[in-house]
Coordinates of C-alpha atoms and ligand atoms in Angstrom, one line a residue:
M1 CA -53.8 -95.0 53.2
K2 CA -57.4 -94.2 53.7
K3 CA -59.1 -95.6 56.8
R4 CA -56.0 -94.9 58.8
F5 CA -58.1 -95.5 61.9
R6 CA -57.5 -99.3 61.7
Y7 CA -53.8 -98.7 62.4
F8 CA -54.6 -97.3 65.8
I9 CA -56.8 -100.1 67.1
I10 CA -53.6 -101.5 68.6
L11 CA -53.4 -98.4 70.8
Y12 CA -55.8 -100.0 73.3
R13 CA -52.9 -101.7 75.1
V14 CA -51.1 -98.4 75.6
F15 CA -54.4 -96.9 76.7
L16 CA -55.0 -99.6 79.4
V17 CA -51.5 -99.0 80.9
M18 CA -52.1 -95.3 80.8
V19 CA -55.3 -95.8 82.8
L20 CA -53.4 -97.9 85.3
V21 CA -50.7 -95.2 85.7
A22 CA -53.5 -92.6 86.1
F23 CA -55.2 -94.7 88.7
I24 CA -52.0 -95.1 90.7
S25 CA -51.4 -91.3 90.4
F26 CA -54.9 -90.7 91.7
K27 CA -54.4 -92.9 94.7
L28 CA -51.0 -91.3 95.3
S29 CA -52.4 -87.8 95.3
F30 CA -55.0 -88.7 98.0
A31 CA -52.4 -90.5 100.0
I32 CA -50.3 -87.3 100.0
F33 CA -53.4 -85.3 100.9
D34 CA -54.1 -87.6 103.9
T35 CA -50.5 -87.6 105.0
V36 CA -50.2 -83.8 104.9
N37 CA -53.5 -83.5 106.7
A38 CA -52.4 -85.9 109.4
S39 CA -49.1 -84.0 109.8
T40 CA -50.8 -80.6 110.1
S41 CA -53.2 -82.0 112.8
G42 CA -50.2 -83.7 114.6
D43 CA -51.7 -87.2 114.4
W44 CA -48.6 -89.6 114.3
D45 CA -50.5 -92.8 114.0
A46 CA -52.6 -91.5 111.0
F47 CA -49.4 -90.0 109.6
W48 CA -47.6 -93.3 109.5
D49 CA -50.6 -95.1 108.2
H50 CA -51.1 -92.7 105.2
A51 CA -47.3 -92.3 104.6
K52 CA -47.0 -96.0 104.2
W53 CA -49.6 -95.9 101.4
M54 CA -48.0 -92.9 99.9
M55 CA -44.7 -94.8 99.6
I56 CA -46.4 -97.9 98.2
F57 CA -48.2 -95.9 95.4
A58 CA -45.1 -93.9 94.6
F59 CA -43.1 -97.1 94.2
A60 CA -45.9 -98.8 92.1
L61 CA -45.7 -95.8 89.7
M62 CA -42.2 -96.8 88.6
P63 CA -42.8 -100.2 87.0
A64 CA -46.1 -98.9 85.6
N65 CA -44.3 -96.0 83.9
I66 CA -41.6 -98.4 82.6
L67 CA -44.3 -100.7 81.1
F68 CA -45.9 -97.6 79.6
S69 CA -42.7 -96.4 77.9
Y70 CA -42.0 -99.9 76.6
L71 CA -45.5 -100.4 75.2
K72 CA -45.5 -96.9 73.6
A73 CA -42.2 -97.6 71.7
D74 CA -43.4 -101.1 70.7
T75 CA -46.8 -99.7 69.4
I76 CA -45.1 -97.0 67.4
K77 CA -42.9 -99.6 65.8
R78 CA -45.8 -101.9 64.9
I79 CA -48.0 -99.1 63.5
I80 CA -45.2 -97.6 61.3
T81 CA -44.1 -101.1 60.1
R82 CA -47.7 -101.9 59.1
M83 CA -48.2 -98.5 57.4
K84 CA -44.9 -98.9 55.4
T85 CA -45.8 -102.5 54.4
D86 CA -49.3 -101.4 53.3
Y87 CA -47.7 -98.6 51.3
L88 CA -45.4 -100.9 49.4
S89 CA -48.2 -103.3 48.6
A90 CA -50.2 -100.3 47.3
V91 CA -47.3 -99.2 45.1
F92 CA -47.4 -102.6 43.5
Q93 CA -51.0 -102.0 42.7
K94 CA -50.0 -99.3 40.3
N95 CA -50.3 -99.8 36.6
I96 CA -47.0 -100.5 34.9
S97 CA -47.5 -97.7 32.4
E98 CA -48.2 -95.1 35.2
F99 CA -45.4 -96.3 37.3
Q100 CA -43.0 -95.8 34.4
K101 CA -44.2 -92.3 33.9
D102 CA -43.6 -91.3 37.5
N103 CA -40.4 -90.3 39.0
N104 CA -39.5 -93.3 41.2
Q105 CA -37.9 -91.1 43.7
Q106 CA -41.3 -90.0 45.0
Y107 CA -41.8 -93.5 46.3
V108 CA -38.3 -93.6 47.9
S109 CA -39.0 -90.3 49.5
A110 CA -42.4 -91.5 50.8
M111 CA -40.9 -94.6 52.3
T112 CA -38.0 -92.7 54.0
N113 CA -38.6 -89.0 54.6
D114 CA -42.3 -89.0 54.7
F115 CA -42.7 -92.0 57.0
N116 CA -40.1 -90.5 59.3
L117 CA -42.3 -87.4 59.5
I118 CA -45.4 -89.5 59.9
E119 CA -43.8 -91.4 62.8
K120 CA -42.6 -88.2 64.6
D121 CA -45.4 -85.8 63.8
Y122 CA -48.4 -88.1 63.5
V123 CA -48.2 -91.5 65.3
E124 CA -46.1 -90.2 68.3
Q125 CA -48.3 -87.1 68.6
I126 CA -51.5 -89.1 68.6
I127 CA -50.1 -91.2 71.4
N128 CA -49.0 -88.0 73.2
I129 CA -52.5 -86.6 72.9
I130 CA -54.1 -89.7 74.3
E131 CA -51.6 -89.6 77.2
A132 CA -52.2 -85.9 77.7
I133 CA -56.0 -86.4 77.8
V134 CA -55.7 -89.3 80.4
N135 CA -53.3 -87.2 82.6
F136 CA -55.3 -84.1 82.2
T137 CA -58.6 -85.9 83.1
T138 CA -57.0 -87.5 86.1
A139 CA -55.5 -84.2 87.3
I140 CA -58.9 -82.4 86.8
L141 CA -60.7 -85.2 88.7
I142 CA -58.3 -84.9 91.6
I143 CA -58.5 -81.1 91.7
T144 CA -62.3 -81.2 91.3
L145 CA -62.5 -83.4 94.4
I146 CA -60.4 -80.8 96.2
S147 CA -62.2 -77.8 94.7
P148 CA -64.8 -77.7 91.8
I149 CA -64.0 -74.0 91.0
I150 CA -60.7 -75.1 89.7
L151 CA -62.4 -77.4 87.2
L152 CA -64.0 -74.4 85.5
I153 CA -60.6 -72.8 85.1
G154 CA -59.2 -76.0 83.7
L155 CA -61.9 -76.1 81.0
G156 CA -61.3 -72.4 80.1
I157 CA -57.6 -73.3 79.5
V158 CA -58.5 -76.1 77.2
V159 CA -60.8 -74.0 75.0
F160 CA -58.2 -71.2 74.9
N161 CA -55.4 -73.5 73.8
V162 CA -57.4 -75.4 71.2
I163 CA -58.1 -72.1 69.5
I164 CA -54.4 -71.1 69.6
S165 CA -53.3 -74.4 68.2
T166 CA -55.7 -74.5 65.3
L167 CA -54.8 -70.9 64.3
S168 CA -51.0 -71.5 64.5
S169 CA -51.1 -74.8 62.5
K170 CA -52.2 -73.1 59.3
P171 CA -49.0 -71.7 57.8
I172 CA -47.0 -74.8 58.8
K173 CA -49.2 -77.1 56.9
K174 CA -48.4 -75.5 53.5
H175 CA -44.7 -75.3 54.1
N176 CA -44.5 -79.0 55.2
K177 CA -46.3 -80.0 52.0
E178 CA -43.9 -78.0 49.9
R179 CA -40.9 -79.4 51.8
S180 CA -42.1 -83.0 51.2
E181 CA -42.4 -82.3 47.5
M182 CA -38.9 -80.7 47.4
M183 CA -37.4 -83.7 49.2
G184 CA -38.8 -86.0 46.5
E185 CA -37.1 -83.9 43.7
Y186 CA -33.9 -83.5 45.7
G187 CA -33.7 -87.3 46.2
G188 CA -34.2 -87.8 42.5
F189 CA -31.3 -85.4 41.7
I190 CA -29.0 -87.1 44.2
K191 CA -29.8 -90.5 42.7
E192 CA -29.1 -89.1 39.2
I193 CA -25.7 -87.6 40.0
L194 CA -24.6 -90.8 41.8
S195 CA -25.6 -93.0 38.9
A196 CA -23.9 -90.7 36.5
F197 CA -20.6 -90.9 38.5
H198 CA -18.6 -92.2 35.6
I199 CA -19.8 -89.6 33.1
I200 CA -19.3 -86.8 35.6
K201 CA -15.7 -87.8 36.3
T202 CA -14.6 -88.5 32.8
N203 CA -16.1 -85.3 31.4
D204 CA -14.9 -82.9 34.0
L205 CA -18.4 -82.0 35.2
E206 CA -17.7 -82.1 38.9
A207 CA -17.7 -78.3 39.5
R208 CA -21.0 -77.9 37.6
I209 CA -22.7 -80.7 39.5
V210 CA -21.4 -79.5 42.9
D211 CA -22.7 -76.0 42.1
N212 CA -26.1 -77.3 41.1
Y213 CA -26.2 -79.5 44.3
R214 CA -25.3 -76.5 46.5
D215 CA -28.2 -74.5 45.0
R216 CA -30.7 -77.3 45.5
S217 CA -29.4 -78.1 49.1
E218 CA -29.7 -74.4 49.9
K219 CA -33.3 -74.3 48.8
V220 CA -34.2 -77.5 50.8
Q221 CA -32.4 -76.2 53.9
H222 CA -34.1 -72.8 53.5
K223 CA -37.5 -74.4 53.6
K224 CA -36.6 -76.2 56.8
Y225 CA -35.3 -72.9 58.2
I226 CA -38.7 -71.3 57.5
I227 CA -40.5 -74.1 59.1
D228 CA -38.2 -74.0 62.2
K229 CA -38.7 -70.2 62.4
I230 CA -42.5 -70.5 62.4
M231 CA -42.3 -73.4 64.9
S232 CA -40.2 -71.3 67.3
F233 CA -42.7 -68.6 67.1
I234 CA -45.5 -70.9 67.9
Y235 CA -43.6 -72.5 70.8
A236 CA -42.8 -69.0 72.2
I237 CA -46.5 -68.1 72.2
Q238 CA -47.4 -71.4 73.8
N239 CA -44.7 -71.0 76.5
A240 CA -46.0 -67.6 77.5
N241 CA -49.5 -69.2 77.5
F242 CA -48.4 -72.0 79.9
S243 CA -46.7 -69.6 82.4
L244 CA -49.9 -67.7 82.4
I245 CA -51.9 -70.8 83.1
F246 CA -49.7 -71.8 86.0
L247 CA -49.8 -68.3 87.6
V248 CA -53.6 -68.1 87.3
L249 CA -53.9 -71.5 88.8
M250 CA -51.7 -70.8 91.8
F251 CA -53.4 -67.4 92.3
V252 CA -56.8 -69.0 92.5
V253 CA -55.6 -71.8 94.9
S254 CA -53.8 -69.4 97.2
Y255 CA -56.9 -67.2 97.3
L256 CA -59.2 -70.1 98.1
T257 CA -56.8 -71.2 100.9
I258 CA -56.9 -67.8 102.5
Q259 CA -60.7 -67.8 102.2
G260 CA -60.6 -71.2 104.1
V261 CA -62.3 -72.9 101.1
I262 CA -59.6 -75.5 100.8
L263 CA -57.1 -77.0 103.2
F264 CA -53.3 -76.6 103.1
A265 CA -53.1 -80.2 102.1
G266 CA -55.2 -79.2 99.1
V267 CA -52.6 -76.6 98.0
V268 CA -50.0 -79.3 98.1
V269 CA -52.0 -81.7 95.9
V270 CA -53.0 -79.0 93.5
A271 CA -49.3 -77.9 93.2
Q272 CA -48.3 -81.6 92.7
N273 CA -50.9 -82.0 89.9
A274 CA -50.4 -78.6 88.3
D275 CA -47.8 -80.3 86.1
N276 CA -50.6 -82.6 84.8
I277 CA -52.8 -79.6 83.9
V278 CA -50.1 -77.5 82.3
G279 CA -48.1 -80.4 80.8
P280 CA -50.9 -82.1 78.9
V281 CA -52.2 -78.7 77.6
S282 CA -48.7 -78.0 76.3
Q283 CA -48.5 -81.5 74.8
I284 CA -51.8 -81.1 73.1
S285 CA -51.0 -77.6 71.8
E286 CA -47.8 -78.9 70.3
A287 CA -49.2 -82.1 69.0
V288 CA -52.3 -80.7 67.2
P289 CA -50.5 -78.5 64.7
R290 CA -48.0 -81.3 64.0
I291 CA -50.8 -83.8 63.3
F292 CA -52.5 -81.4 61.0
S293 CA -49.3 -80.6 59.2
V294 CA -49.0 -84.3 58.3
K295 CA -52.3 -84.2 56.5
A296 CA -50.7 -82.7 53.4
I297 CA -48.1 -85.5 53.4
F298 CA -50.8 -88.1 53.6
N299 CA -52.6 -86.5 50.7
R300 CA -49.4 -86.4 48.6
I301 CA -48.7 -90.1 49.4
D302 CA -52.3 -91.1 48.5
Q303 CA -51.8 -89.1 45.2
T304 CA -48.7 -91.0 44.3
L305 CA -50.6 -94.3 44.8
K306 CA -53.6 -93.4 42.7
N307 CA -53.9 -95.0 39.3
Q308 CA -55.2 -92.4 36.8
T309 CA -56.9 -95.1 34.8
V310 CA -58.8 -97.8 36.7
Y311 CA -60.0 -100.5 34.5
E312 CA -61.8 -103.5 35.7
E313 CA -60.4 -106.7 34.1
T314 CA -63.0 -109.4 34.0
L315 CA -61.6 -112.2 31.9
G316 CA -59.3 -115.0 32.9
F317 CA -56.6 -116.4 30.6
D318 CA -55.5 -120.0 30.3
N319 CA -53.4 -120.2 27.2
L320 CA -53.2 -118.9 23.7
N321 CA -55.4 -121.0 21.4
T322 CA -55.4 -119.2 18.0
N323 CA -53.9 -115.8 17.6
I324 CA -53.1 -112.3 18.8
Q325 CA -54.5 -109.7 16.6
L326 CA -53.9 -105.9 16.5
N327 CA -56.9 -104.0 15.0
N328 CA -56.2 -100.4 14.0
V329 CA -54.0 -99.9 17.0
S330 CA -52.6 -96.4 17.7
F331 CA -50.4 -95.5 20.6
S332 CA -48.7 -92.3 21.8
Y333 CA -46.6 -91.3 24.8
D334 CA -48.4 -88.1 25.8
D335 CA -48.4 -86.2 22.4
N336 CA -45.7 -88.3 20.8
E337 CA -47.5 -90.7 18.4
I338 CA -45.4 -93.8 18.0
L339 CA -47.8 -96.3 16.2
K340 CA -50.8 -95.4 14.0
D341 CA -53.5 -97.7 12.7
V342 CA -51.4 -100.9 13.1
N343 CA -53.0 -104.1 11.9
L344 CA -51.1 -107.3 12.6
N345 CA -52.0 -110.9 13.2
F346 CA -49.7 -113.2 15.2
L347 CA -50.6 -116.8 15.0
K348 CA -50.2 -119.3 17.7
G349 CA -46.9 -121.3 17.5
K350 CA -45.4 -119.1 14.8
K351 CA -42.1 -117.3 15.0
Y352 CA -41.9 -113.6 14.3
L353 CA -38.9 -111.3 13.9
V354 CA -39.6 -107.6 14.5
I355 CA -37.1 -105.3 12.9
G356 CA -36.9 -101.5 12.1
P357 CA -34.9 -98.4 12.7
S358 CA -33.9 -97.4 16.2
G359 CA -36.6 -95.3 17.9
G360 CA -39.2 -96.7 15.4
G361 CA -41.4 -98.2 18.1
K362 CA -40.4 -101.9 18.3
S363 CA -40.1 -101.9 22.0
T364 CA -43.3 -100.0 22.3
L365 CA -45.1 -102.6 20.2
L366 CA -43.8 -105.2 22.6
R367 CA -45.0 -103.2 25.6
L368 CA -48.5 -103.2 24.2
L369 CA -48.3 -107.0 23.7
R370 CA -47.0 -107.4 27.2
K371 CA -50.0 -105.4 28.5
Y372 CA -47.7 -102.8 30.1
F373 CA -49.5 -100.1 28.1
A374 CA -53.0 -100.1 26.5
P375 CA -53.5 -98.8 23.0
N376 CA -55.0 -95.3 22.8
E377 CA -57.1 -96.4 19.9
G378 CA -58.0 -99.8 18.3
Q379 CA -57.8 -103.1 20.1
I380 CA -55.5 -106.0 20.8
L381 CA -57.5 -109.2 20.6
V382 CA -56.1 -112.3 22.2
D383 CA -58.2 -115.3 20.9
S384 CA -60.8 -112.7 20.0
Q385 CA -60.9 -111.3 23.5
N386 CA -59.8 -107.7 24.2
L387 CA -56.5 -107.8 26.0
N388 CA -57.7 -104.8 28.1
D389 CA -60.3 -107.1 29.7
I390 CA -57.9 -110.0 30.5
K391 CA -56.6 -110.1 34.0
K392 CA -53.0 -109.0 34.3
I393 CA -52.1 -111.7 36.8
D394 CA -53.3 -114.5 34.5
Y395 CA -51.8 -113.0 31.3
F396 CA -48.4 -112.3 32.9
S397 CA -48.1 -115.8 34.1
K398 CA -48.4 -117.1 30.6
I399 CA -45.9 -114.9 28.8
A400 CA -42.1 -114.8 29.1
N401 CA -40.5 -111.5 28.8
I402 CA -36.9 -111.4 27.9
E403 CA -35.9 -107.8 28.0
Q404 CA -32.9 -105.6 27.3
Q405 CA -32.7 -104.4 30.9
I406 CA -32.3 -107.6 32.9
F407 CA -32.8 -107.3 36.6
L408 CA -31.0 -109.7 38.9
F409 CA -31.6 -110.1 42.6
E410 CA -28.8 -110.3 45.0
D411 CA -29.3 -114.0 45.6
T412 CA -28.3 -117.4 44.3
L413 CA -28.3 -118.2 40.6
R414 CA -31.0 -120.7 41.3
N415 CA -33.4 -118.1 42.7
N416 CA -32.5 -115.7 39.9
L417 CA -33.5 -118.4 37.4
T418 CA -36.7 -119.7 39.2
L419 CA -37.7 -116.3 40.5
Y420 CA -38.7 -118.1 43.8
K421 CA -41.0 -120.6 42.1
D422 CA -40.7 -124.4 42.5
Y423 CA -39.0 -126.2 39.6
S424 CA -37.1 -129.5 39.7
D425 CA -33.4 -129.5 39.2
E426 CA -34.0 -131.4 35.9
E427 CA -36.2 -128.6 34.6
I428 CA -33.6 -126.0 35.7
Y429 CA -30.7 -127.8 34.0
D430 CA -32.7 -128.2 30.8
A431 CA -33.4 -124.4 30.7
I432 CA -29.7 -123.7 31.5
K433 CA -28.6 -125.9 28.7
R434 CA -30.9 -124.4 26.1
A435 CA -30.0 -120.9 27.2
G436 CA -26.3 -121.6 26.8
L437 CA -25.6 -121.0 30.4
E438 CA -23.9 -124.4 31.1
D439 CA -20.4 -123.0 31.1
F440 CA -21.3 -120.4 33.6
V441 CA -22.7 -122.9 36.0
T442 CA -19.8 -125.4 35.7
K443 CA -17.3 -122.6 36.0
H444 CA -18.4 -122.0 39.6
P445 CA -17.9 -124.8 42.1
D446 CA -21.1 -123.8 44.0
G447 CA -23.1 -124.2 40.7
L448 CA -26.7 -123.2 41.1
D449 CA -26.0 -121.8 44.6
H450 CA -23.5 -119.3 43.2
L451 CA -24.3 -115.9 44.6
I452 CA -25.1 -113.1 42.1
L453 CA -24.0 -109.8 43.6
D454 CA -25.9 -106.5 43.6
N455 CA -27.9 -106.5 40.3
G456 CA -25.4 -108.7 38.5
K457 CA -22.1 -106.9 39.2
N458 CA -20.2 -110.2 39.0
I459 CA -21.7 -111.5 35.8
S460 CA -21.2 -110.3 32.3
G461 CA -23.8 -108.7 29.9
G462 CA -23.9 -111.9 27.9
E463 CA -24.4 -114.1 30.9
K464 CA -27.1 -111.8 32.1
S465 CA -29.0 -112.3 28.8
R466 CA -28.6 -116.0 29.1
V467 CA -30.1 -115.9 32.6
A468 CA -33.0 -113.9 31.2
I469 CA -33.5 -116.5 28.4
A470 CA -33.3 -119.4 30.9
R471 CA -35.9 -117.7 33.0
G472 CA -38.2 -117.4 30.0
L473 CA -37.7 -121.0 29.1
L474 CA -38.2 -122.2 32.6
N475 CA -41.7 -121.0 33.1
H476 CA -42.8 -123.0 30.1
A477 CA -44.5 -119.9 28.6
E478 CA -46.4 -120.4 25.4
I479 CA -45.7 -116.8 24.3
I480 CA -42.1 -115.6 24.4
L481 CA -41.5 -111.9 23.8
L482 CA -37.9 -110.9 23.3
D483 CA -36.5 -107.4 23.1
E484 CA -32.9 -107.2 21.8
A485 CA -32.2 -110.2 24.0
F486 CA -29.2 -111.4 22.0
A487 CA -27.6 -107.9 21.6
S488 CA -24.9 -108.6 24.1
L489 CA -24.1 -112.2 22.9
D490 CA -21.4 -113.1 20.4
P491 CA -22.9 -114.1 17.0
K492 CA -22.1 -117.8 17.5
S493 CA -23.9 -118.2 20.9
A494 CA -26.7 -115.8 19.8
T495 CA -27.3 -118.0 16.7
A496 CA -27.4 -121.2 18.8
I497 CA -29.7 -119.9 21.5
E498 CA -32.0 -118.2 19.0
A499 CA -32.2 -121.5 17.0
S500 CA -33.2 -123.4 20.2
L501 CA -35.9 -120.9 20.9
L502 CA -37.2 -121.0 17.4
A503 CA -37.4 -124.8 17.6
L504 CA -39.9 -124.7 20.5
K505 CA -43.1 -126.4 19.2
G506 CA -46.4 -124.7 19.8
V507 CA -44.6 -121.6 21.4
T508 CA -45.3 -118.3 19.8
V509 CA -42.1 -116.2 19.6
I510 CA -42.0 -112.5 18.9
N511 CA -38.4 -111.4 18.8
V512 CA -37.5 -107.7 18.5
S513 CA -34.0 -107.4 17.2
H514 CA -32.0 -104.9 15.2
V515 CA -29.5 -107.5 14.2
I516 CA -30.7 -110.3 11.8
L517 CA -28.7 -113.5 12.2
E518 CA -28.7 -114.8 8.6
D519 CA -28.3 -118.4 9.6
N520 CA -31.6 -118.3 11.5
K521 CA -33.6 -116.1 9.2
S522 CA -35.3 -119.0 7.5
L523 CA -36.5 -120.3 10.8
Y524 CA -38.9 -117.4 11.2
D525 CA -42.4 -117.6 9.8
D526 CA -42.6 -113.8 9.3
I527 CA -40.7 -110.6 9.6
V528 CA -42.5 -107.5 10.9
M529 CA -41.1 -104.1 9.9
V530 CA -41.9 -101.3 12.4
K531 CA -41.2 -97.9 10.7
N532 CA -42.9 -94.5 10.3
K533 CA -45.6 -95.4 12.9
K534 CA -46.6 -98.5 10.9
A535 CA -45.9 -102.2 11.5
V536 CA -46.2 -104.4 8.5
L537 CA -45.6 -108.0 7.7
M538 CA -42.9 -108.7 5.1
S539 CA -42.9 -112.5 4.5
A540 CA -39.7 -114.1 5.6
Ligands
LIG1 P1 -37.3 -98.9 19.4 O1 -37.5 -100.0 20.3 O2 -37.8 -99.2 18.0 O3 -35.9 -98.4 19.3 P2 -39.0 -97.5 21.2 O4 -40.3 -98.2 21.1 O5 -38.2 -97.8 22.4 O6 -38.2 -97.7 19.8 O7 -39.3 -96.0 21.2 C1 -40.0 -95.3 20.2 C2 -40.1 -93.8 20.5 O8 -40.9 -93.7 21.7 C3 -38.8 -93.2 20.7 O9 -38.8 -92.0 20.1 C4 -38.7 -93.0 22.2 O10 -38.1 -91.8 22.5 C5 -40.2 -92.9 22.6 N1 -40.4 -93.5 24.0 C6 -40.0 -94.8 24.3 N2 -40.4 -95.1 25.6 C7 -41.0 -94.0 26.1 C8 -41.6 -93.6 27.3 N3 -41.6 -94.5 28.4 N4 -42.1 -92.4 27.4 C9 -42.0 -91.5 26.4 N5 -41.5 -91.8 25.2 C10 -41.0 -93.0 25.0
LIG2 MG1 -36.1 -100.9 21.6

């Protein structure tokens, strides 16, 4: 989000059209001046001549203004789309471990609420300010040509208003930041109650939840009320300020006309342009506090994107050659120590079964091997190289993760299996067969093109696991890490699929499972017991 300036380069198009509009307005003002002058001196020929130009410029203003409005809307659309896209790309730069720790809702909130505010209070306001400056400069130029004294007054107005705007933006800034934080939490709460729909209904928790929701909504609305209250106050001061400006301006102009310093035609032109003195000043006074108020939101967004630990990975990774070794590895979630001084050696091509009590740290051990988290102490050495130093992108492409929580995209079975990479149909069918997914494919007439609905609503838990297993097999990974992958399969299919995985030559398999399928037990080379913060080999 830093270097926001680059988003605004595209504004040059709007700026050029603004200058065109300003130029036409400038010509129009002097055509009016000449027309009125001709009329007060009773010169018909000159009158018609100038009036003709007056009409031409007035009509030319219309398409120029339409073009301006169109370009303004288009520019806002482009800037916001780019900012949002860059934001999401930056989210994917976050470390997995840190992303898991955060409340996801803050990203949702940034991409919805915060970007709405950025659009209205930042991007639109920056364009408004540029527009105001162009209009103001043009009006000042026109009026200066009529009478330079009025220029001095104009400058006085600008200084006065800048001071007022800066002072009045202070309290709003703090409230906007607090509101944006509140919206993040509020969104998280809503997401939680909606995903707990079943539990709430079946346990008669509706009243409690509704009460809680009312309290939270009241708080959020109250914050908005406070912001609106302060804003109305600021607008009231500014309105009084503008009336004053207009009165002072008209007073000076009338005085100068009586003194014979300017012509009557000059009064007409100043009155016609007064809007472009008062209007821009009001636009700027409104825009400046809004722009400053968004600063807090940008800071918060930048904060959500920041990785606390930035570690430069320097080593590539082709394939596992010998082993993955854990040397005195300890790991804690915050203060909760899960593994302590773990020493293990996983050899290439061997098959390991990881067992242990629930909550013992089996999944955590896998997360360390998957490079989602780094050990707090000790090292994981992959072919004698520290896993911390190995580039994520290389490592991830060589391991297959078959997890408990399987995410399915709302897309065809094919794309859910290939994850949008190119594989031949032959390869896909081979993986399907070995993952025991054949029945599922033949059951549907559209086969691989069968559409999986919203995160797998139309597919069973067991079928989901098989999709995950087929995905793992398909990318020909040489390291397969499974976490309770067979838990939702019947023992017969689980045994068959597990056996086919354990038969893969040269592939290192580390399977975390709380159920041991006796038929396959002998196919494992070793069993690892994770318990009491330790992980030890107990030969199979
Ligand atoms: P297992 O897979 O053996 O059941 P886990 O490795 O999932 O155990 O969890 C081990 C312990 O770590 C549990 O007490 C669990 O509450 C805790 N834990 C797991 N994941 C997290 C996390 N992301 N943040 C904090 N604590 C966690
Ligand atoms: Mg687990």
